[in-house]
XYZ file of N, CA, C and O in Angstrom:
760
model
N 8.465 -15.605 -14.717
C 9.012 -14.674 -15.655
C 8.722 -13.245 -15.258
O 8.007 -12.985 -14.291
N 9.245 -12.309 -16.014
C 9.018 -10.898 -15.724
C 7.551 -10.515 -15.932
O 6.884 -11.033 -16.813
N 7.078 -9.599 -15.114
C 5.691 -9.124 -15.181
C 5.453 -8.366 -16.474
O 4.397 -8.454 -17.073
N 6.445 -7.645 -16.918
C 6.323 -6.842 -18.127
C 6.028 -5.399 -17.787
O 5.596 -5.076 -16.689
N 6.292 -4.532 -18.729
C 6.056 -3.099 -18.538
C 4.570 -2.849 -18.355
O 3.727 -3.536 -18.927
N 4.242 -1.850 -17.519
C 2.848 -1.471 -17.325
C 2.672 -0.029 -17.760
O 3.584 0.782 -17.643
N 1.485 0.270 -18.311
C 1.219 1.587 -18.864
C 0.021 2.225 -18.173
O -0.908 1.543 -17.761
N 0.066 3.540 -18.060
C -1.047 4.278 -17.477
C -0.809 5.758 -17.603
O 0.082 6.201 -18.337
N -1.598 6.522 -16.871
C -1.481 7.973 -16.897
C -0.919 8.474 -15.579
O -1.365 8.066 -14.511
N 0.067 9.349 -15.658
C 0.602 10.035 -14.488
C 0.437 11.518 -14.763
O 1.008 12.039 -15.720
N -0.389 12.177 -13.952
C -0.717 13.590 -14.141
C -1.220 13.849 -15.559
O -0.874 14.844 -16.194
N -2.009 12.888 -16.080
C -2.590 13.026 -17.402
C -1.671 12.689 -18.556
O -2.064 12.764 -19.710
N -0.427 12.316 -18.258
C 0.554 12.014 -19.305
C 0.729 10.499 -19.418
O 0.986 9.825 -18.415
N 0.595 9.934 -20.634
C 0.833 8.497 -20.787
C 2.247 8.138 -20.316
O 3.221 8.794 -20.676
N 2.338 7.104 -19.469
C 3.600 6.733 -18.841
C 3.767 5.222 -18.861
O 2.806 4.484 -18.661
N 4.981 4.773 -19.094
C 5.307 3.352 -19.032
C 6.281 3.117 -17.898
O 7.299 3.803 -17.791
N 5.953 2.177 -17.026
C 6.879 1.729 -15.984
C 7.489 0.430 -16.503
O 6.826 -0.608 -16.553
N 8.737 0.479 -16.901
C 9.364 -0.627 -17.606
C 9.616 -1.832 -16.720
O 9.438 -2.962 -17.136
N 10.081 -1.627 -15.508
C 10.345 -2.734 -14.594
C 9.687 -2.405 -13.270
O 10.298 -1.826 -12.375
N 8.403 -2.746 -13.125
C 7.713 -2.359 -11.901
C 8.315 -3.020 -10.657
O 8.636 -4.206 -10.669
N 8.495 -2.227 -9.605
C 8.991 -2.691 -8.307
C 7.770 -3.067 -7.476
O 7.179 -2.238 -6.803
N 7.365 -4.330 -7.551
C 6.150 -4.790 -6.883
C 6.432 -4.988 -5.400
O 7.283 -5.774 -5.014
N 5.696 -4.225 -4.563
C 5.885 -4.286 -3.118
C 4.808 -5.062 -2.390
O 4.992 -5.404 -1.231
N 3.674 -5.311 -3.030
C 2.591 -5.974 -2.322
C 1.634 -6.628 -3.301
O 1.440 -6.129 -4.413
N 1.053 -7.747 -2.853
C 0.079 -8.501 -3.642
C -1.107 -8.875 -2.766
O -0.932 -9.137 -1.571
N -2.298 -8.963 -3.364
C -3.472 -9.458 -2.641
C -4.507 -9.968 -3.640
O -4.775 -9.312 -4.650
N -5.073 -11.141 -3.337
C -6.174 -11.675 -4.128
C -7.478 -11.089 -3.615
O -7.711 -11.050 -2.402
N -8.333 -10.654 -4.525
C -9.686 -10.251 -4.161
C -10.478 -11.541 -4.011
O -10.673 -12.272 -4.985
N -10.924 -11.877 -2.797
C -11.605 -13.160 -2.598
C -12.937 -13.264 -3.335
O -13.397 -14.371 -3.617
N -13.559 -12.155 -3.664
C -14.837 -12.185 -4.364
C -14.677 -12.471 -5.853
O -15.533 -13.100 -6.464
N -13.552 -11.999 -6.439
C -13.377 -12.126 -7.893
C -12.221 -13.039 -8.290
O -12.141 -13.458 -9.441
N -11.298 -13.285 -7.356
C -10.099 -14.060 -7.681
C -9.038 -13.253 -8.409
O -8.009 -13.795 -8.814
N -9.257 -11.952 -8.560
C -8.291 -11.093 -9.251
C -7.107 -10.830 -8.323
O -7.284 -10.547 -7.138
N -5.894 -10.924 -8.881
C -4.671 -10.654 -8.137
C -4.251 -9.202 -8.380
O -3.917 -8.816 -9.504
N -4.313 -8.405 -7.313
C -3.906 -6.996 -7.380
C -2.468 -6.858 -6.903
O -2.010 -7.602 -6.036
N -1.774 -5.876 -7.459
C -0.386 -5.606 -7.081
C -0.177 -4.105 -6.949
O -0.841 -3.308 -7.608
N 0.762 -3.744 -6.081
C 1.175 -2.357 -5.927
C 2.617 -2.255 -6.397
O 3.481 -3.013 -5.957
N 2.875 -1.316 -7.301
C 4.232 -1.049 -7.767
C 4.714 0.244 -7.131
O 4.015 1.258 -7.124
N 5.924 0.195 -6.613
C 6.558 1.326 -5.931
C 7.159 2.267 -6.958
O 7.785 1.835 -7.928
N 6.977 3.564 -6.737
C 7.621 4.597 -7.546
C 8.388 5.494 -6.600
O 7.852 5.912 -5.574
N 9.632 5.814 -6.915
C 10.466 6.617 -6.031
C 11.199 7.704 -6.794
O 11.643 7.494 -7.920
N 11.312 8.867 -6.125
C 12.167 9.923 -6.654
C 13.622 9.492 -6.481
O 13.948 8.783 -5.537
N 14.470 9.938 -7.370
C 15.898 9.636 -7.231
C 16.679 10.926 -7.177
O 16.385 11.852 -7.936
N 17.669 11.107 -6.330
C 18.079 10.095 -5.354
C 17.063 10.011 -4.218
O 16.410 10.991 -3.871
N 16.939 8.817 -3.659
C 15.937 8.543 -2.639
C 16.148 9.354 -1.370
O 15.223 9.598 -0.613
N 17.357 9.840 -1.134
C 17.644 10.628 0.071
C 16.920 11.967 0.075
O 16.831 12.614 1.099
N 16.386 12.375 -1.075
C 15.649 13.636 -1.158
C 14.204 13.506 -0.709
O 13.442 14.453 -0.800
N 13.811 12.334 -0.237
C 12.411 12.105 0.089
C 11.700 11.579 -1.138
O 12.307 11.306 -2.163
N 10.410 11.409 -1.045
C 9.674 10.819 -2.148
C 8.331 11.510 -2.313
O 7.628 11.737 -1.341
N 7.994 11.857 -3.546
C 6.697 12.445 -3.823
C 5.985 11.743 -4.976
O 4.967 12.226 -5.456
N 6.502 10.603 -5.407
C 5.849 9.849 -6.467
C 4.865 8.858 -5.840
O 5.213 8.121 -4.931
N 3.645 8.866 -6.321
C 2.626 7.970 -5.779
C 2.728 6.596 -6.428
O 2.995 6.478 -7.625
N 2.506 5.555 -5.616
C 2.539 4.179 -6.104
C 1.339 3.910 -7.009
O 0.408 4.715 -7.074
N 1.372 2.774 -7.709
C 0.301 2.436 -8.643
C -0.282 1.059 -8.331
O 0.396 0.179 -7.797
N -1.545 0.893 -8.675
C -2.270 -0.368 -8.507
C -2.502 -0.969 -9.883
O -2.918 -0.269 -10.814
N -2.228 -2.264 -10.009
C -2.475 -2.950 -11.271
C -2.794 -4.406 -10.991
O -2.827 -4.830 -9.833
N -3.068 -5.179 -12.027
C -3.420 -6.581 -11.867
C -2.386 -7.472 -12.538
O -1.788 -7.095 -13.553
N -2.195 -8.659 -11.946
C -1.291 -9.667 -12.496
C -2.089 -10.931 -12.771
O -2.903 -11.360 -11.943
N -1.848 -11.543 -13.908
C -2.459 -12.829 -14.225
C -1.695 -13.892 -13.439
O -0.506 -14.108 -13.702
N -2.328 -14.576 -12.479
C -1.592 -15.534 -11.655
C -1.132 -16.783 -12.417
O -0.208 -17.461 -11.979
N -1.724 -17.045 -13.562
C -1.322 -18.213 -14.360
C -0.059 -17.921 -15.155
O 0.868 -18.731 -15.191
N 0.003 -16.729 -15.772
C 1.150 -16.394 -16.621
C 2.214 -15.573 -15.893
O 3.353 -15.522 -16.332
N 1.812 -14.894 -14.819
C 2.737 -14.004 -14.125
C 2.906 -12.662 -14.809
O 3.708 -11.836 -14.376
N 2.143 -12.420 -15.862
C 2.234 -11.167 -16.611
C 1.179 -10.169 -16.128
O 0.138 -10.571 -15.591
N 1.429 -8.895 -16.360
C 0.446 -7.880 -16.038
C -0.782 -8.076 -16.922
O -0.700 -8.607 -18.024
N -1.940 -7.683 -16.397
C -3.173 -7.745 -17.174
C -3.315 -6.401 -17.892
O -3.402 -5.360 -17.233
N -3.304 -6.414 -19.226
C -3.351 -5.144 -19.960
C -4.755 -4.538 -20.002
O -5.758 -5.240 -19.917
N -4.797 -3.220 -20.134
C -6.024 -2.476 -20.415
C -7.120 -2.617 -19.360
O -8.303 -2.470 -19.674
N -6.748 -2.881 -18.117
C -7.734 -3.053 -17.045
C -8.553 -1.785 -16.840
O -9.755 -1.842 -16.580
N -7.905 -0.637 -16.946
C -8.560 0.638 -16.652
C -8.880 1.437 -17.911
O -9.114 2.631 -17.835
N -8.875 0.769 -19.055
C -9.166 1.402 -20.329
C -8.060 1.088 -21.327
O -7.044 0.477 -20.989
N -8.239 1.508 -22.559
C -7.258 1.242 -23.606
C -5.908 1.855 -23.244
O -5.814 3.055 -22.987
N -4.880 1.030 -23.165
C -3.532 1.489 -22.839
C -3.335 1.841 -21.374
O -2.324 2.442 -21.019
N -4.294 1.490 -20.529
C -4.221 1.828 -19.102
C -4.189 0.552 -18.263
O -5.232 -0.012 -17.925
N -2.988 0.141 -17.919
C -2.797 -1.062 -17.111
C -2.820 -0.764 -15.622
O -3.009 -1.668 -14.812
N -2.569 0.493 -15.232
C -2.516 0.836 -13.809
C -3.249 2.138 -13.529
O -3.555 2.905 -14.436
N -3.521 2.336 -12.228
C -4.042 3.612 -11.757
C -3.159 4.077 -10.598
O -2.549 3.276 -9.896
N -3.101 5.386 -10.422
C -2.345 5.988 -9.319
C -3.112 5.771 -8.013
O -4.323 5.958 -7.963
N -2.391 5.382 -6.957
C -2.967 5.314 -5.620
C -2.765 6.696 -5.014
O -1.643 7.096 -4.709
N -3.862 7.425 -4.848
C -3.755 8.854 -4.532
C -3.585 9.122 -3.036
O -4.494 9.631 -2.371
N -2.395 8.838 -2.519
C -2.079 9.096 -1.113
C -1.757 10.567 -0.852
O -1.569 10.946 0.302
N -1.744 11.389 -1.889
C -1.475 12.816 -1.694
C -2.623 13.497 -0.951
O -2.467 14.616 -0.468
N -3.776 12.842 -0.849
C -4.933 13.427 -0.178
C -4.900 13.221 1.335
O -5.737 13.779 2.050
N -3.949 12.443 1.848
C -3.852 12.228 3.293
C -3.431 13.515 3.994
O -2.778 14.369 3.393
N -3.768 13.647 5.266
C -3.404 14.831 6.044
C -1.920 15.123 5.906
O -1.513 16.252 5.668
N -1.105 14.095 6.090
C 0.326 14.160 5.784
C 0.556 13.155 4.664
O 0.433 11.955 4.895
N 0.828 13.601 3.438
C 1.001 12.658 2.335
C 2.126 11.656 2.621
O 3.241 12.041 2.969
N 1.784 10.384 2.530
C 2.743 9.290 2.711
C 2.720 8.486 1.422
O 1.714 7.885 1.090
N 3.812 8.496 0.684
C 3.792 8.058 -0.703
C 4.128 6.587 -0.935
O 4.263 6.170 -2.067
N 4.239 5.808 0.106
C 4.614 4.407 -0.043
C 3.473 3.531 0.455
O 3.023 3.682 1.585
N 3.002 2.623 -0.387
C 2.032 1.610 0.041
C 2.817 0.321 0.231
O 3.359 -0.233 -0.711
N 2.906 -0.107 1.497
C 3.755 -1.259 1.800
C 3.014 -2.575 1.954
O 3.622 -3.617 1.947
N 1.737 -2.565 2.153
C 1.006 -3.814 2.295
C -0.437 -3.606 1.895
O -1.010 -2.552 2.152
N -1.023 -4.608 1.217
C -2.442 -4.559 0.882
C -3.074 -5.895 1.228
O -2.405 -6.941 1.212
N -4.352 -5.853 1.566
C -5.120 -7.069 1.808
C -6.597 -6.739 1.698
O -7.000 -5.591 1.859
N -7.386 -7.759 1.430
C -8.835 -7.594 1.347
C -9.502 -8.128 2.609
O -9.091 -9.168 3.134
N -10.529 -7.436 3.074
C -11.431 -7.976 4.076
C -12.390 -8.872 3.291
O -13.153 -8.378 2.458
N -12.355 -10.187 3.514
C -13.149 -11.084 2.673
C -14.665 -10.928 2.833
O -15.406 -11.236 1.910
N -15.120 -10.425 3.982
C -16.556 -10.235 4.169
C -17.032 -8.950 3.485
O -18.037 -8.954 2.783
N -16.341 -7.858 3.703
C -16.768 -6.564 3.168
C -16.246 -6.293 1.761
O -16.781 -5.451 1.053
N -15.162 -6.967 1.366
C -14.554 -6.720 0.057
C -13.690 -5.477 0.022
O -13.242 -5.056 -1.034
N -13.438 -4.874 1.190
C -12.638 -3.656 1.283
C -11.162 -3.959 1.072
O -10.645 -4.922 1.628
N -10.497 -3.139 0.260
C -9.059 -3.261 0.050
C -8.351 -2.325 1.032
O -8.441 -1.098 0.914
N -7.696 -2.907 2.046
C -6.941 -2.152 3.040
C -5.487 -2.050 2.610
O -4.974 -2.912 1.896
N -4.815 -1.007 3.100
C -3.396 -0.810 2.798
C -2.717 -0.074 3.943
O -3.368 0.601 4.740
N -1.401 -0.203 3.993
C -0.565 0.563 4.912
C 0.135 1.630 4.084
O 0.797 1.327 3.090
N -0.027 2.886 4.491
C 0.654 4.002 3.825
C 1.753 4.506 4.748
O 1.526 4.741 5.932
N 2.958 4.635 4.204
C 4.076 5.195 4.968
C 5.064 5.825 3.999
O 4.868 5.796 2.796
N 6.113 6.390 4.516
C 7.167 6.941 3.673
C 8.503 6.744 4.378
O 8.957 7.613 5.110
N 9.131 5.590 4.155
C 10.377 5.300 4.848
C 11.530 6.205 4.431
O 12.514 6.313 5.143
N 11.407 6.886 3.289
C 12.511 7.757 2.872
C 12.592 8.987 3.750
O 13.660 9.531 3.969
N 11.439 9.429 4.263
C 11.444 10.596 5.151
C 11.752 10.166 6.578
O 12.472 10.832 7.297
N 11.188 9.029 7.001
C 11.388 8.463 8.335
C 11.361 9.550 9.415
O 12.262 9.673 10.215
N 10.286 10.332 9.402
C 10.190 11.443 10.345
C 9.304 11.110 11.541
O 8.967 11.982 12.317
N 8.935 9.827 11.684
C 8.241 9.378 12.873
C 6.787 9.794 12.985
O 6.233 9.804 14.077
N 6.149 10.152 11.877
C 4.742 10.538 11.936
C 3.824 9.347 12.156
O 2.684 9.513 12.546
N 4.311 8.174 11.892
C 3.502 6.977 12.037
C 2.864 6.573 10.727
O 2.520 7.407 9.895
N 2.722 5.287 10.565
C 2.078 4.752 9.382
C 0.569 4.903 9.523
O 0.049 5.066 10.620
N -0.123 4.833 8.381
C -1.570 5.019 8.393
C -2.247 3.819 7.748
O -1.755 3.273 6.767
N -3.372 3.440 8.320
C -4.232 2.432 7.723
C -5.185 3.170 6.793
O -5.825 4.156 7.196
N -5.253 2.722 5.543
C -6.108 3.358 4.546
C -6.876 2.283 3.793
O -6.548 1.099 3.867
N -7.893 2.711 3.075
C -8.542 1.829 2.108
C -8.285 2.417 0.727
O -8.088 3.631 0.576
N -8.264 1.543 -0.269
C -8.047 1.960 -1.656
C -9.257 1.551 -2.478
O -9.682 0.394 -2.430
N -9.797 2.491 -3.237
C -10.848 2.173 -4.193
C -10.159 1.517 -5.385
O -9.386 2.169 -6.092
N -10.421 0.229 -5.606
C -9.686 -0.515 -6.638
C -10.076 -0.114 -8.060
O -9.392 -0.482 -9.014
N -11.138 0.683 -8.229
C -11.527 1.160 -9.557
C -10.941 2.524 -9.880
O -10.696 2.827 -11.050
N -10.694 3.355 -8.826
C -10.247 4.730 -9.084
C -8.874 5.059 -8.488
O -8.259 6.037 -8.887
N -8.430 4.285 -7.483
C -7.179 4.593 -6.788
C -7.362 5.585 -5.658
O -6.397 5.918 -4.961
N -8.586 6.063 -5.447
C -8.841 7.005 -4.354
C -8.569 6.322 -3.012
O -8.850 5.136 -2.833
N -8.011 7.085 -2.086
C -7.639 6.571 -0.763
C -8.524 7.211 0.295
O -8.771 8.417 0.262
N -8.995 6.379 1.225
C -9.714 6.869 2.397
C -8.852 6.582 3.614
O -8.422 5.448 3.826
N -8.602 7.604 4.403
C -7.761 7.479 5.583
C -8.576 6.920 6.746
O -9.554 7.518 7.170
N -8.177 5.759 7.264
C -8.807 5.197 8.456
C -8.171 5.839 9.684
O -8.849 6.162 10.638
N -6.862 6.031 9.646
C -6.188 6.716 10.737
C -4.774 6.227 10.949
O -4.315 5.265 10.326
N -4.099 6.912 11.848
C -2.711 6.587 12.180
C -2.660 5.303 12.991
O -3.514 5.059 13.840
N -1.646 4.485 12.739
C -1.431 3.281 13.544
C -0.758 3.688 14.841
O 0.301 4.314 14.830
N -1.395 3.339 15.943
C -0.841 3.660 17.252
C -0.787 2.407 18.108
O -1.597 1.499 17.946
N 0.137 2.389 19.018
C 0.319 1.251 19.909
C -0.824 1.177 20.910
O -1.191 2.181 21.529
N -1.377 -0.014 21.101
C -2.450 -0.213 22.076
C -1.939 -0.039 23.502
O -2.727 0.167 24.417
N -0.625 -0.115 23.686
C -0.056 0.021 25.033
C -0.404 1.368 25.653
O -0.712 1.458 26.837
N -0.378 2.443 24.836
C -0.713 3.765 25.379
C -1.702 4.540 24.508
O -2.182 5.598 24.890
N -2.001 4.021 23.320
C -2.957 4.669 22.438
C -2.456 5.903 21.726
O -3.193 6.534 20.972
N -1.181 6.275 21.951
C -0.662 7.485 21.310
C 0.652 7.277 20.564
O 0.948 8.023 19.645
N 1.445 6.286 20.953
C 2.743 6.075 20.309
C 2.548 5.607 18.870
O 1.876 4.599 18.623
N 3.116 6.340 17.928
C 2.995 6.008 16.514
C 3.745 4.718 16.204
O 4.842 4.487 16.698
N 3.135 3.882 15.385
C 3.790 2.675 14.890
C 4.346 2.994 13.511
O 3.637 3.536 12.657
N 5.625 2.689 13.296
C 6.271 2.996 12.025
C 6.860 1.740 11.394
O 7.123 0.755 12.072
N 7.050 1.803 10.094
C 7.637 0.731 9.286
C 6.784 -0.534 9.272
O 7.294 -1.642 9.308
N 5.444 -0.365 9.200
C 4.556 -1.513 9.005
C 4.736 -1.953 7.557
O 4.494 -1.181 6.636
N 5.201 -3.155 7.354
C 5.551 -3.630 6.010
C 4.517 -4.582 5.416
O 4.156 -4.469 4.268
N 4.081 -5.558 6.206
C 3.171 -6.569 5.697
C 1.776 -6.363 6.240
O 1.589 -5.830 7.331
N 0.772 -6.800 5.484
C -0.614 -6.684 5.906
C -1.365 -7.891 5.379
O -1.189 -8.286 4.224
N -2.204 -8.483 6.237
C -3.000 -9.627 5.823
C -4.287 -9.647 6.619
O -4.467 -8.864 7.555
N -5.175 -10.549 6.250
C -6.434 -10.715 6.964
C -6.485 -12.146 7.472
O -6.328 -13.093 6.711
N -6.690 -12.294 8.776
C -6.742 -13.603 9.414
C -8.165 -13.849 9.902
O -8.688 -13.076 10.707
N -8.786 -14.922 9.412
C -10.154 -15.249 9.810
C -10.249 -15.382 11.328
O -9.390 -15.969 11.967
N -11.294 -14.807 11.888
C -11.503 -14.853 13.326
C -10.738 -13.800 14.100
O -10.982 -13.593 15.284
N -9.772 -13.133 13.447
C -8.967 -12.099 14.095
C -9.178 -10.754 13.411
O -9.432 -9.746 14.044
N -9.041 -10.718 12.103
C -9.135 -9.484 11.330
C -7.800 -9.128 10.724
O -7.033 -10.016 10.311
N -7.496 -7.859 10.685
C -6.251 -7.392 10.073
C -5.063 -7.686 10.980
O -5.121 -7.479 12.188
N -3.989 -8.173 10.361
C -2.713 -8.364 11.054
C -1.617 -7.760 10.195
O -1.768 -7.633 8.978
N -0.531 -7.348 10.831
C 0.563 -6.746 10.081
C 1.894 -7.043 10.727
O 1.967 -7.453 11.892
N 2.948 -6.843 9.970
C 4.306 -7.021 10.483
C 5.090 -5.735 10.276
O 4.943 -5.060 9.260
N 5.910 -5.413 11.276
C 6.810 -4.277 11.129
C 8.153 -4.789 10.629
O 8.541 -5.925 10.888
N 8.861 -3.904 9.933
C 10.187 -4.227 9.430
C 11.248 -3.859 10.445
O 10.960 -3.632 11.626
N 12.472 -3.750 9.966
C 13.595 -3.477 10.875
C 14.023 -2.010 10.865
O 15.036 -1.654 11.433
N 13.211 -1.131 10.235
C 13.602 0.282 10.142
C 12.706 1.208 10.965
O 12.719 2.410 10.769
N 11.936 0.647 11.892
C 11.075 1.485 12.721
C 11.906 2.496 13.499
O 13.009 2.197 13.963
N 11.352 3.700 13.658
C 12.055 4.717 14.432
C 12.098 4.351 15.920
O 12.902 4.880 16.669
N 11.251 3.416 16.351
C 11.239 2.903 17.728
C 11.751 1.465 17.684
O 11.082 0.574 17.183
N 12.939 1.236 18.213
C 13.564 -0.097 18.113
C 12.734 -1.193 18.777
O 12.861 -2.358 18.415
N 11.847 -0.847 19.710
C 11.016 -1.875 20.358
C 9.887 -2.350 19.446
O 9.218 -3.332 19.755
N 9.677 -1.662 18.319
C 8.615 -2.039 17.382
C 9.117 -2.888 16.211
O 8.334 -3.319 15.384
N 10.381 -3.127 16.140
C 10.952 -3.776 14.960
C 10.641 -5.276 14.907
O 10.699 -5.975 15.913
N 10.314 -5.737 13.691
C 10.130 -7.164 13.386
C 9.118 -7.840 14.303
O 9.378 -8.900 14.867
N 7.942 -7.240 14.420
C 6.878 -7.794 15.255
C 5.636 -8.092 14.429
O 5.385 -7.467 13.400
N 4.831 -9.039 14.904
C 3.522 -9.322 14.338
C 2.501 -8.571 15.181
O 2.518 -8.665 16.411
N 1.617 -7.821 14.532
C 0.643 -6.978 15.224
C -0.776 -7.352 14.804
O -1.013 -7.722 13.663
N -1.717 -7.210 15.714
C -3.135 -7.255 15.396
C -3.581 -5.814 15.225
O -3.252 -4.965 16.048
N -4.318 -5.529 14.157
C -4.741 -4.158 13.870
C -6.254 -4.073 14.005
O -6.982 -4.760 13.305
N -6.711 -3.244 14.912
C -8.140 -3.016 15.091
C -8.518 -1.725 14.381
O -7.904 -0.679 14.632
N -9.508 -1.790 13.529
C -9.984 -0.566 12.877
C -10.974 0.082 13.822
O -11.965 -0.520 14.210
N -10.679 1.300 14.211
C -11.530 2.023 15.163
C -11.843 3.398 14.608
O -11.291 3.809 13.577
N -12.687 4.105 15.314
C -13.055 5.453 14.891
C -11.854 6.398 14.934
O -11.826 7.409 14.252
N -10.823 6.053 15.732
C -9.647 6.926 15.828
C -8.482 6.412 15.001
O -7.391 6.937 15.079
N -8.712 5.362 14.229
C -7.633 4.856 13.390
C -7.326 3.414 13.654
O -8.174 2.664 14.101
N -6.098 3.018 13.385
C -5.674 1.644 13.574
C -4.932 1.495 14.875
O -3.856 2.038 15.047
N -5.528 0.784 15.806
C -4.884 0.523 17.086
C -4.187 -0.827 16.962
O -4.828 -1.812 16.594
N -2.909 -0.878 17.216
C -2.178 -2.127 17.013
C -1.690 -2.710 18.325
O -1.362 -1.982 19.258
N -1.705 -4.036 18.400
C -1.278 -4.735 19.610
C -0.260 -5.796 19.268
O -0.290 -6.374 18.223
């Protein structure tokens, strides 16, 4: 069934998202809580996007949003990607590192598609604060930006893995499965 409307604060103003566009899901292995990211977009989308996505919880038994997770009337929190060096307003994939409990995400902005490259970030699941791990770059040369990373997961014995979609600015990167290494310089993908 439908997830239902979710409520929270946007720039301090109570806001209801009536039909959330859920782009990503991940179970927290430590708690069993199912987290979701809902996409928010400026319209028309051709103007670019400056609306930040939101993090909320879904009850896996009922399929409904979990109300009041972040306080009375607060079902979601803003994922604050505006703090990145280049703000990228789309969170396309989330996953947990089961050992560390870290919530990883891919930040990008396909509406701009300006080839800056997607970024590996972490999200504080209590506040929505984002920490930038770095730009995703190809391991082939260490400098080519990887764009349109859509899916993200954690594979035991390997670590983070991701998939690119079909809208990458580099046609050789489209529809591939990548291994993502978290390094001091960001996410190196192979």
